mmCIF file of C-alpha atoms in Angstrom:
data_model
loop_
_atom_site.group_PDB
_atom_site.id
_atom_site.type_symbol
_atom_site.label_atom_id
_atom_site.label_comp_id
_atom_site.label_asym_id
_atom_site.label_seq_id
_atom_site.Cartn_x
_atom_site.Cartn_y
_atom_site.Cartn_z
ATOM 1 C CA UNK A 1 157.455 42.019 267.935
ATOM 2 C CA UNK A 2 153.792 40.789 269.036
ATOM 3 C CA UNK A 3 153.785 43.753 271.029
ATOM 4 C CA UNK A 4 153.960 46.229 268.272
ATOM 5 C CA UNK A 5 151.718 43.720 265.826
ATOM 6 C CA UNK A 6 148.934 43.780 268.477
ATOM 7 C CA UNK A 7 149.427 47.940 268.635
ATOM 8 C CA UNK A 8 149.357 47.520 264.776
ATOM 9 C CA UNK A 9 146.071 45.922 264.961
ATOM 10 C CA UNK A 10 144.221 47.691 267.898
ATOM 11 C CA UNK A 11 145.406 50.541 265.546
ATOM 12 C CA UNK A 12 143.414 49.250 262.999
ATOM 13 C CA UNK A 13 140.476 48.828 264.814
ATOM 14 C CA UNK A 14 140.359 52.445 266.153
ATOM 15 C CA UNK A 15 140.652 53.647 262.614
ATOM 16 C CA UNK A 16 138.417 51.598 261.240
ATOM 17 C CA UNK A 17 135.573 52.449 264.121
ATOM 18 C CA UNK A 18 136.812 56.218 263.807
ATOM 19 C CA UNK A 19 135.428 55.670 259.595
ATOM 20 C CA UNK A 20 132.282 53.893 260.479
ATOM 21 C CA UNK A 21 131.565 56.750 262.990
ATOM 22 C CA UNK A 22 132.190 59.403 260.029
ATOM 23 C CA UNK A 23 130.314 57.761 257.620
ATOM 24 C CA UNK A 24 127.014 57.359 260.325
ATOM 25 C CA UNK A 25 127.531 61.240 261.122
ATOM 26 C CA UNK A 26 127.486 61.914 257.551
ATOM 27 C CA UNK A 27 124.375 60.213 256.545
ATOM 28 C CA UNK A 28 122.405 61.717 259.528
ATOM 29 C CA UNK A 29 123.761 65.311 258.568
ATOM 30 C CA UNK A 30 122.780 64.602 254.885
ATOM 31 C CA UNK A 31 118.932 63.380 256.356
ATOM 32 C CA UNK A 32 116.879 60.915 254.605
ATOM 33 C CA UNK A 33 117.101 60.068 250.961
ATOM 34 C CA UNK A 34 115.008 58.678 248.566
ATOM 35 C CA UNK A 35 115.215 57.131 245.000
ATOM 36 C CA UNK A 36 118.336 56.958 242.728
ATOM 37 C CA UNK A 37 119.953 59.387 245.725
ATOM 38 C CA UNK A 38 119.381 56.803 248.352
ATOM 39 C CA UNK A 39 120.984 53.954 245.823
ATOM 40 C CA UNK A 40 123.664 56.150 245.351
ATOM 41 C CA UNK A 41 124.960 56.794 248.544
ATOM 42 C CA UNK A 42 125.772 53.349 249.781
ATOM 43 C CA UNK A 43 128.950 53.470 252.876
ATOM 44 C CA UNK A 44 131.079 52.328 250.314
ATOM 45 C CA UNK A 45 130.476 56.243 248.421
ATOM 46 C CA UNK A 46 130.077 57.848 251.391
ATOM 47 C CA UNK A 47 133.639 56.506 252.726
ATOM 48 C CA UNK A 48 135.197 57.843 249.581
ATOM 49 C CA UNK A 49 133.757 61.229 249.427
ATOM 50 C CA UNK A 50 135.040 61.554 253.002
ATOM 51 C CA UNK A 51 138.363 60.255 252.037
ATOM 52 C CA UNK A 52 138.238 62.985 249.400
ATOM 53 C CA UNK A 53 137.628 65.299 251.929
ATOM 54 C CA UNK A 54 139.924 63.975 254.899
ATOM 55 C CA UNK A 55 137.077 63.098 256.363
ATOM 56 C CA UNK A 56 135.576 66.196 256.965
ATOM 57 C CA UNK A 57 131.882 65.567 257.610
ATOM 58 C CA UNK A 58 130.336 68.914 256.545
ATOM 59 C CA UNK A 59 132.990 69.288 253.515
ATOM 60 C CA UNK A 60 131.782 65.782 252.283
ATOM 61 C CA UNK A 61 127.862 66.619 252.687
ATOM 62 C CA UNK A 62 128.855 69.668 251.061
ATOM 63 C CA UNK A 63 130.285 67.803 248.026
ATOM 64 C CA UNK A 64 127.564 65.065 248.041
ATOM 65 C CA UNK A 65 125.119 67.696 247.717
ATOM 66 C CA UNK A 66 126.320 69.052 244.828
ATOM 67 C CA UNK A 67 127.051 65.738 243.169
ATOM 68 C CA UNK A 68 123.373 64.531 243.899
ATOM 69 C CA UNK A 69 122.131 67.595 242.219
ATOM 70 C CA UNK A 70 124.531 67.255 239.514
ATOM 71 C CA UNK A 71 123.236 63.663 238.795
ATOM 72 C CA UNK A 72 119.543 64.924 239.037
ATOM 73 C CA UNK A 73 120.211 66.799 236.180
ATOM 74 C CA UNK A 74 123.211 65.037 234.017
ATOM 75 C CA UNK A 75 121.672 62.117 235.144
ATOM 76 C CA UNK A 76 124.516 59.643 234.273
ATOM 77 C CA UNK A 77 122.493 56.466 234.834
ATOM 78 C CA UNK A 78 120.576 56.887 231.913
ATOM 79 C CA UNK A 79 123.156 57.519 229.312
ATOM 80 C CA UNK A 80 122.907 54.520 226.844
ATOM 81 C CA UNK A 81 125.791 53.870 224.107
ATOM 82 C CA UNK A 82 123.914 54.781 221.220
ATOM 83 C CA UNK A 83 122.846 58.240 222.243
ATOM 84 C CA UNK A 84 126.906 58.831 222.585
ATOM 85 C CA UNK A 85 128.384 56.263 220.225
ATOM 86 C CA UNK A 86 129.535 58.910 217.606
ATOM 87 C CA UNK A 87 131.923 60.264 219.990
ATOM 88 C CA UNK A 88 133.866 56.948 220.141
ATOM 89 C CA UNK A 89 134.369 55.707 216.434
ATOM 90 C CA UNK A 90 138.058 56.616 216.720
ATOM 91 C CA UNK A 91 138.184 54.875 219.849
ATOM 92 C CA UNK A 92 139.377 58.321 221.428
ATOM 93 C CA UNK A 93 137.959 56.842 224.618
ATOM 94 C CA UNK A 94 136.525 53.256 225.648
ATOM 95 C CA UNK A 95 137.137 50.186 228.382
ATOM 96 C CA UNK A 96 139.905 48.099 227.902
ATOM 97 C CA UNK A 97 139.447 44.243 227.774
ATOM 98 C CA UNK A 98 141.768 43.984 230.612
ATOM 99 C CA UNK A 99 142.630 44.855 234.294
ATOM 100 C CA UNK A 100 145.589 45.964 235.671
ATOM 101 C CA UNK A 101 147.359 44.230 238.156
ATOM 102 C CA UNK A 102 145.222 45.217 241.078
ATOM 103 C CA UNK A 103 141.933 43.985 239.744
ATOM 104 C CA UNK A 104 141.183 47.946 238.540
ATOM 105 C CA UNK A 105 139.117 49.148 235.197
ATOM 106 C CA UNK A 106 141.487 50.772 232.929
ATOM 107 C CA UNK A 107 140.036 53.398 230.495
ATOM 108 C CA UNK A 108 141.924 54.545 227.627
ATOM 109 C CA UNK A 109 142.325 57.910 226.513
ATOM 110 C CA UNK A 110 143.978 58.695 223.140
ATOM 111 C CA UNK A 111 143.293 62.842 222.762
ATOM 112 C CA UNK A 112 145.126 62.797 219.663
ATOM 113 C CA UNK A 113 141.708 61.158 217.777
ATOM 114 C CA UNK A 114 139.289 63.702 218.900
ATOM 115 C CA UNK A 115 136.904 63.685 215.992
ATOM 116 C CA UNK A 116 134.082 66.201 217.382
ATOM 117 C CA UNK A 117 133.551 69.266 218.816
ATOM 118 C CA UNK A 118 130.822 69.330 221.296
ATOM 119 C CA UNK A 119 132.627 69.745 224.961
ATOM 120 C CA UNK A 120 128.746 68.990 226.095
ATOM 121 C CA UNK A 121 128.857 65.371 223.517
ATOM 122 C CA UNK A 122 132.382 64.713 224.825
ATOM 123 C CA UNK A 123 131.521 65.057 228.285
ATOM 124 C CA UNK A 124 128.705 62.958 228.003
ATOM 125 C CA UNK A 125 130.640 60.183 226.514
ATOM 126 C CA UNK A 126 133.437 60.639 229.185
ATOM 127 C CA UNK A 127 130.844 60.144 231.740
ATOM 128 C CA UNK A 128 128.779 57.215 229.974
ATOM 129 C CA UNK A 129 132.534 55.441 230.441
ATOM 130 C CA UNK A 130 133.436 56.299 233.552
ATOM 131 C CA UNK A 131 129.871 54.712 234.620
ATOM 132 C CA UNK A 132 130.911 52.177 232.544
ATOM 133 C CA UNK A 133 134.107 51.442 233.975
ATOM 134 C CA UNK A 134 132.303 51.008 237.543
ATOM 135 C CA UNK A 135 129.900 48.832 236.779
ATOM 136 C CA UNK A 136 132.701 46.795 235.661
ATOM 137 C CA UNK A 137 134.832 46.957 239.036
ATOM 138 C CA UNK A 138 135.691 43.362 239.992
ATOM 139 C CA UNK A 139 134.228 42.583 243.741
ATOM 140 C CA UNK A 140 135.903 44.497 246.185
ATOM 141 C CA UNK A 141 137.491 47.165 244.102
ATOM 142 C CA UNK A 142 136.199 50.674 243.686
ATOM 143 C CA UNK A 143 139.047 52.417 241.888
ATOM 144 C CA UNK A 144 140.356 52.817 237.674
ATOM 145 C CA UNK A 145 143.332 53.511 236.219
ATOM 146 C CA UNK A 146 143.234 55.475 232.951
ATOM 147 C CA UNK A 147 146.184 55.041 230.480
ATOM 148 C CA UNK A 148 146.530 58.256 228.104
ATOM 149 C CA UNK A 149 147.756 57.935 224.415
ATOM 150 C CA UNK A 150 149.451 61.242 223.021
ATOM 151 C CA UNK A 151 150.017 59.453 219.388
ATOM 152 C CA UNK A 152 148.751 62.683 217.177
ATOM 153 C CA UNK A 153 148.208 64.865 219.775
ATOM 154 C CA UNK A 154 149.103 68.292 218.670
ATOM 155 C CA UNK A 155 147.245 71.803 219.008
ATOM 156 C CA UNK A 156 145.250 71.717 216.207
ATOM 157 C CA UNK A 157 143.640 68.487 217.619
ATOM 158 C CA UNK A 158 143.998 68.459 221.747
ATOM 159 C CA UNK A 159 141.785 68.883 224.317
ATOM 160 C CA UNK A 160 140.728 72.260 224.642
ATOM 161 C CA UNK A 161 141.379 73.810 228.336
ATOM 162 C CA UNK A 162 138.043 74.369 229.182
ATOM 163 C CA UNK A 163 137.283 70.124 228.056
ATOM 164 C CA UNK A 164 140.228 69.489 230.323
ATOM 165 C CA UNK A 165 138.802 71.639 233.133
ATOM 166 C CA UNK A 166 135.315 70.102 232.952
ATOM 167 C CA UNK A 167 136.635 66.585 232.999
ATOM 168 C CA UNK A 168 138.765 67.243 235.875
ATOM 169 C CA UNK A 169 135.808 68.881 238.029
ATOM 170 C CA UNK A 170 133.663 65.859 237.235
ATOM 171 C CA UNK A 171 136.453 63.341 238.222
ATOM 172 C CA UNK A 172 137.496 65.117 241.211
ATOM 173 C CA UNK A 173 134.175 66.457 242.449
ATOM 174 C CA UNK A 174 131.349 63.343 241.251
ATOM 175 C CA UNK A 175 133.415 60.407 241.336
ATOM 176 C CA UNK A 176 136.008 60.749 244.306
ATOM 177 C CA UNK A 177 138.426 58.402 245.150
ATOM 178 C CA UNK A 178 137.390 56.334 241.949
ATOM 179 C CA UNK A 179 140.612 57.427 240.090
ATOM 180 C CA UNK A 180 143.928 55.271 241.377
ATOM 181 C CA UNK A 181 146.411 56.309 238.878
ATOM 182 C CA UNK A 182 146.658 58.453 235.747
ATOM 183 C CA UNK A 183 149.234 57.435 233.428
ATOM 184 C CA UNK A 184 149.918 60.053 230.631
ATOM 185 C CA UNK A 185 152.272 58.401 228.076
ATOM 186 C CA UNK A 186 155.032 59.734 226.310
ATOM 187 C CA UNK A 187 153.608 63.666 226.158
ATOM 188 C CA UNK A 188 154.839 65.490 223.399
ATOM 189 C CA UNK A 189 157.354 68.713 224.500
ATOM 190 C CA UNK A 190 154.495 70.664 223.193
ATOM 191 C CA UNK A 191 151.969 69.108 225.917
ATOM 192 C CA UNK A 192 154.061 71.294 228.248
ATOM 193 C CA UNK A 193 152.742 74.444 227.838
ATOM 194 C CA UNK A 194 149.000 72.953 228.165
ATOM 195 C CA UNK A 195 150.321 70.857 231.636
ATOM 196 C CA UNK A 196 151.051 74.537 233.025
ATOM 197 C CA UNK A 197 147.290 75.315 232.940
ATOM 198 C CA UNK A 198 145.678 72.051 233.360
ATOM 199 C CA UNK A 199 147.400 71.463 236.502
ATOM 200 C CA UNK A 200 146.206 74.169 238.441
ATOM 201 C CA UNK A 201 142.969 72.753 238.111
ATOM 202 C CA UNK A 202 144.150 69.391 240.354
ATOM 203 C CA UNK A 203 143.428 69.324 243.498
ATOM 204 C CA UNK A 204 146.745 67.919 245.824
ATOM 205 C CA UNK A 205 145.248 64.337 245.796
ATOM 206 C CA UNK A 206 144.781 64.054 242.086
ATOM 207 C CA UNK A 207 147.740 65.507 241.238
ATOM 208 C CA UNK A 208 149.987 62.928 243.004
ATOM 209 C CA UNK A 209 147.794 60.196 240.804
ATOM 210 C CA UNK A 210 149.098 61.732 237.370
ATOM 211 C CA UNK A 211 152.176 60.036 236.358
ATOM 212 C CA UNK A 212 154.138 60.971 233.243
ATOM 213 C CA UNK A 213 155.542 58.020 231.564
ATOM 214 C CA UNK A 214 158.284 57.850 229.314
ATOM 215 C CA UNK A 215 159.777 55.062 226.805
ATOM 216 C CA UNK A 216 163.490 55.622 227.146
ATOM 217 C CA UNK A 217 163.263 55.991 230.948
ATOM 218 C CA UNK A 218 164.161 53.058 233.107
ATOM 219 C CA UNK A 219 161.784 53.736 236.014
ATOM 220 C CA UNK A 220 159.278 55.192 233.726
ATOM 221 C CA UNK A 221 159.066 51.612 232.168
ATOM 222 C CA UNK A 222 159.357 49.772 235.803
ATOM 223 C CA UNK A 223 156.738 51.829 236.685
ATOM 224 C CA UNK A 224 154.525 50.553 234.167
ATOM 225 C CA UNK A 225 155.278 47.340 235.121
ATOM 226 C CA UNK A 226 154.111 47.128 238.807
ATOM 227 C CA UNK A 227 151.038 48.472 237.344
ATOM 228 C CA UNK A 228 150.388 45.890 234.689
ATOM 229 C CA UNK A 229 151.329 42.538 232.882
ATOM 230 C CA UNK A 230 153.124 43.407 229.947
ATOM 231 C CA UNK A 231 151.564 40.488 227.717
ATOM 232 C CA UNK A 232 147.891 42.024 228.181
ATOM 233 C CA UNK A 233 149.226 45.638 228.295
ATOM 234 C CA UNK A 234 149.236 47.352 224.767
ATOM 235 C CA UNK A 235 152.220 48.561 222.469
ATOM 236 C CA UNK A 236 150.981 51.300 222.697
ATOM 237 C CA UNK A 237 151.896 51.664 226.562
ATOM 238 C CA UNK A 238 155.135 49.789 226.186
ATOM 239 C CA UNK A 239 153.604 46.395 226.268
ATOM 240 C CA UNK A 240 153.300 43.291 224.099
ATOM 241 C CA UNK A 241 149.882 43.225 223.186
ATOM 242 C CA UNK A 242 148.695 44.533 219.633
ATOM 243 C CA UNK A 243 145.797 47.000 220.228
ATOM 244 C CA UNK A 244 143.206 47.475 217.939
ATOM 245 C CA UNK A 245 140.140 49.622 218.211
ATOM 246 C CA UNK A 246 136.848 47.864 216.717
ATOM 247 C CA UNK A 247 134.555 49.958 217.350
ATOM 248 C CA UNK A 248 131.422 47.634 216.138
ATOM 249 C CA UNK A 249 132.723 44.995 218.608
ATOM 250 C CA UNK A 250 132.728 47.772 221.639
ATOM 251 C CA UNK A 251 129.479 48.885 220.860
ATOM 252 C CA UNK A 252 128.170 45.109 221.406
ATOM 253 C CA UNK A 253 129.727 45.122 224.561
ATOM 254 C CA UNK A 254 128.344 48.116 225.488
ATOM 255 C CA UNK A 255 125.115 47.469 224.480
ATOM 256 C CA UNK A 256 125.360 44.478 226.803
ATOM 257 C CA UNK A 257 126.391 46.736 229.158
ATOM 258 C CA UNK A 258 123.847 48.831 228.826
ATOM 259 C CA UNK A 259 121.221 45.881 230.017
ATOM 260 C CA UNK A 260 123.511 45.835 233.355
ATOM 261 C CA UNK A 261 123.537 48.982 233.765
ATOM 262 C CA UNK A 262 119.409 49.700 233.407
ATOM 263 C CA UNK A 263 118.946 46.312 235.907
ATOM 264 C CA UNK A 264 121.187 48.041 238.360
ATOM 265 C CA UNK A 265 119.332 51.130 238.667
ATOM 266 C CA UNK A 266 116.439 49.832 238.192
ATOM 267 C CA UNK A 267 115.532 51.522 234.501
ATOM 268 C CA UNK A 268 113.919 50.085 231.875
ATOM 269 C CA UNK A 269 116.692 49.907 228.948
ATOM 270 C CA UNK A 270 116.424 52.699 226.524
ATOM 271 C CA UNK A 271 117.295 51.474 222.736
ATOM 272 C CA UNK A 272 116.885 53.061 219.233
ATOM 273 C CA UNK A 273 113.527 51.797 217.974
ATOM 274 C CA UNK A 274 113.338 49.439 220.651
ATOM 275 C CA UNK A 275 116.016 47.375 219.181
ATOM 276 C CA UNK A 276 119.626 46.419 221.028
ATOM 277 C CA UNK A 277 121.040 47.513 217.220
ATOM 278 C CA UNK A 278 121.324 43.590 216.136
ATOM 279 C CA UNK A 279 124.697 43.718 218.858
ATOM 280 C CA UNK A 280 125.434 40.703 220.714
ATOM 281 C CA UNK A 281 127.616 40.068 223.577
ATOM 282 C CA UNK A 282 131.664 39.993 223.137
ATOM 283 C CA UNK A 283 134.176 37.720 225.032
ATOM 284 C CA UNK A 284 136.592 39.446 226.902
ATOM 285 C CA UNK A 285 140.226 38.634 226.924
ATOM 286 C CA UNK A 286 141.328 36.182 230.154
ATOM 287 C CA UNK A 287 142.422 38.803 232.673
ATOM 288 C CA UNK A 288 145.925 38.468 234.899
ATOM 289 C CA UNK A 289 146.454 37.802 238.094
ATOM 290 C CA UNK A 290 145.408 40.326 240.615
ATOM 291 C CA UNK A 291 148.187 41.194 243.607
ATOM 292 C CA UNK A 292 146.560 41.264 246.919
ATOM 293 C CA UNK A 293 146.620 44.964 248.153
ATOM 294 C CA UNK A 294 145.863 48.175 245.734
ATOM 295 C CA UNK A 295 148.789 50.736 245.369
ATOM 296 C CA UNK A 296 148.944 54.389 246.397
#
């Protein structure tokens, strides 16, 4: 027994040297940064983009390459609520005031109150979140779980493909290894047809993270369970908790937010008429106790 715990942790050592030595190869293959690129690529990111790659050091400088180009030019850091705060009145996307039960953001998605129709706007606002739901990662964390509402989803208001294909690439490509879990509630039979497309679009990693969840199913609902307290999760999601959207109250918070967000990067916060819109901070709901190790 001591024998094969010892092996265990000499085993855990190797792997954890063989990660370190990755990550140094990387960052002398990618050659010195500067700026917002050198902030960017802390260990922590480059560990994840070679996770995302299986560790394959010219794959990942590959893919951080194109990510620190992408950010040159979406440049995500800048985004500020009220250049994107149209897009969420119907609360079609924002942060929920709680965790799940390993300490992770959770984002929720409800497709069925898309109320624009710039794919360029939407992405924007998808982005400014998933930012968002970062700089909001408790200590020691780095992933998010999104929970996806299909209440009203139908054709003549879901996510066109080509939305669904440019969210995927900018998950999957920009911000690897920052999604844990995907939980797509209660899809309509029509969804179906649109999952047949969508799909081919995941790579093999994000696939296994999408998890269709359904009321009447008994694992489906212990699923949702090990992922979350049922007095903090929503209705919605086959919890307790009554979930209203207010969207003046998330734009305080975000506007908060916003302040973080400019300190981090070292920005000067960008407001309409050099006002924070009259928004004050919000109070968050207590959050639930964390378990000690994140699931697959």
């Amino acid at each position: 027994m001591f024998r094969r715990r010892s092996n265990s942790h000499h085993d855990e050592e190797n792997n954890e040297q063989q990660s370190e030595s990755k990550v140094v190869e990387l960052k002398t293959a990618l050659g010195p940064l500067s700026g917002r690129s050198s902030k960017y690529c802390t260990d922590a990111c480059l560990k994840r983009n070679l996770e995302a790659r299986s560790w394959n050091v010219e794959k990942s400088k590959k893919m951080l390459e194109e990510t620190l180009s992408w950010r040159s030019t979406f440049k995500p850091e800048e985004i500020r609520w009220h250049e994107v705060a149209v897009e969420g009145e119907t609360g079609k996307v924002y942060r929920a005031n709680f965790h799940d039960r390993y300490g992770r953001t959770v984002l929720i998605l409800r497709p069925g109150k898309q109320n624009t129709t710039s794919i360029d706007n939407q992405m924007r606002h998808l982005v400014y979140l998933i930012e968002n739901a970062i700089l909001n990662l408790p200590e020691g964390q780095e992933q998010m779980a999104w929970l996806i509402d299909f209440t009203g989803w139908s054709f003549s208001t879901n996510v066109p493909v080509k939305s669904a294909r440019d969210t995927i690439n900018i998950l999957q490509n920009h911000y690897p290894e920052r999604l844990a879990v995907a939980f797509l509630y209660s899809p309509p039979r029509i969804f179906e047809a649109f999952w047949k497309v969508v799909k081919y679009f995941l790579d093999p990693k994000t696939f296994q993270k999408v998890k269709f969840v359904y009321t009447k199913n008994k694992d489906s609902v212990e699923l949702m369970r090990s992922y979350f307290d049922v007095d903090n999760l929503p209705t919605e999601f086959g919890g307790k908790a009554r979930l209203e959207y207010d969207h003046e109250e998330f734009s305080r918070l975000m506007a908060q937010d916003d302040v973080k967000a400019a300190d981090l990067w070292g920005l000067d916060n960008k407001h309409p008429h050099g006002t924070t819109n009259g928004y004050s901070g919000a109070e968050v709901v207590p959050e639930p106790e964390f378990v000690a190790s994140a699931a697959s």
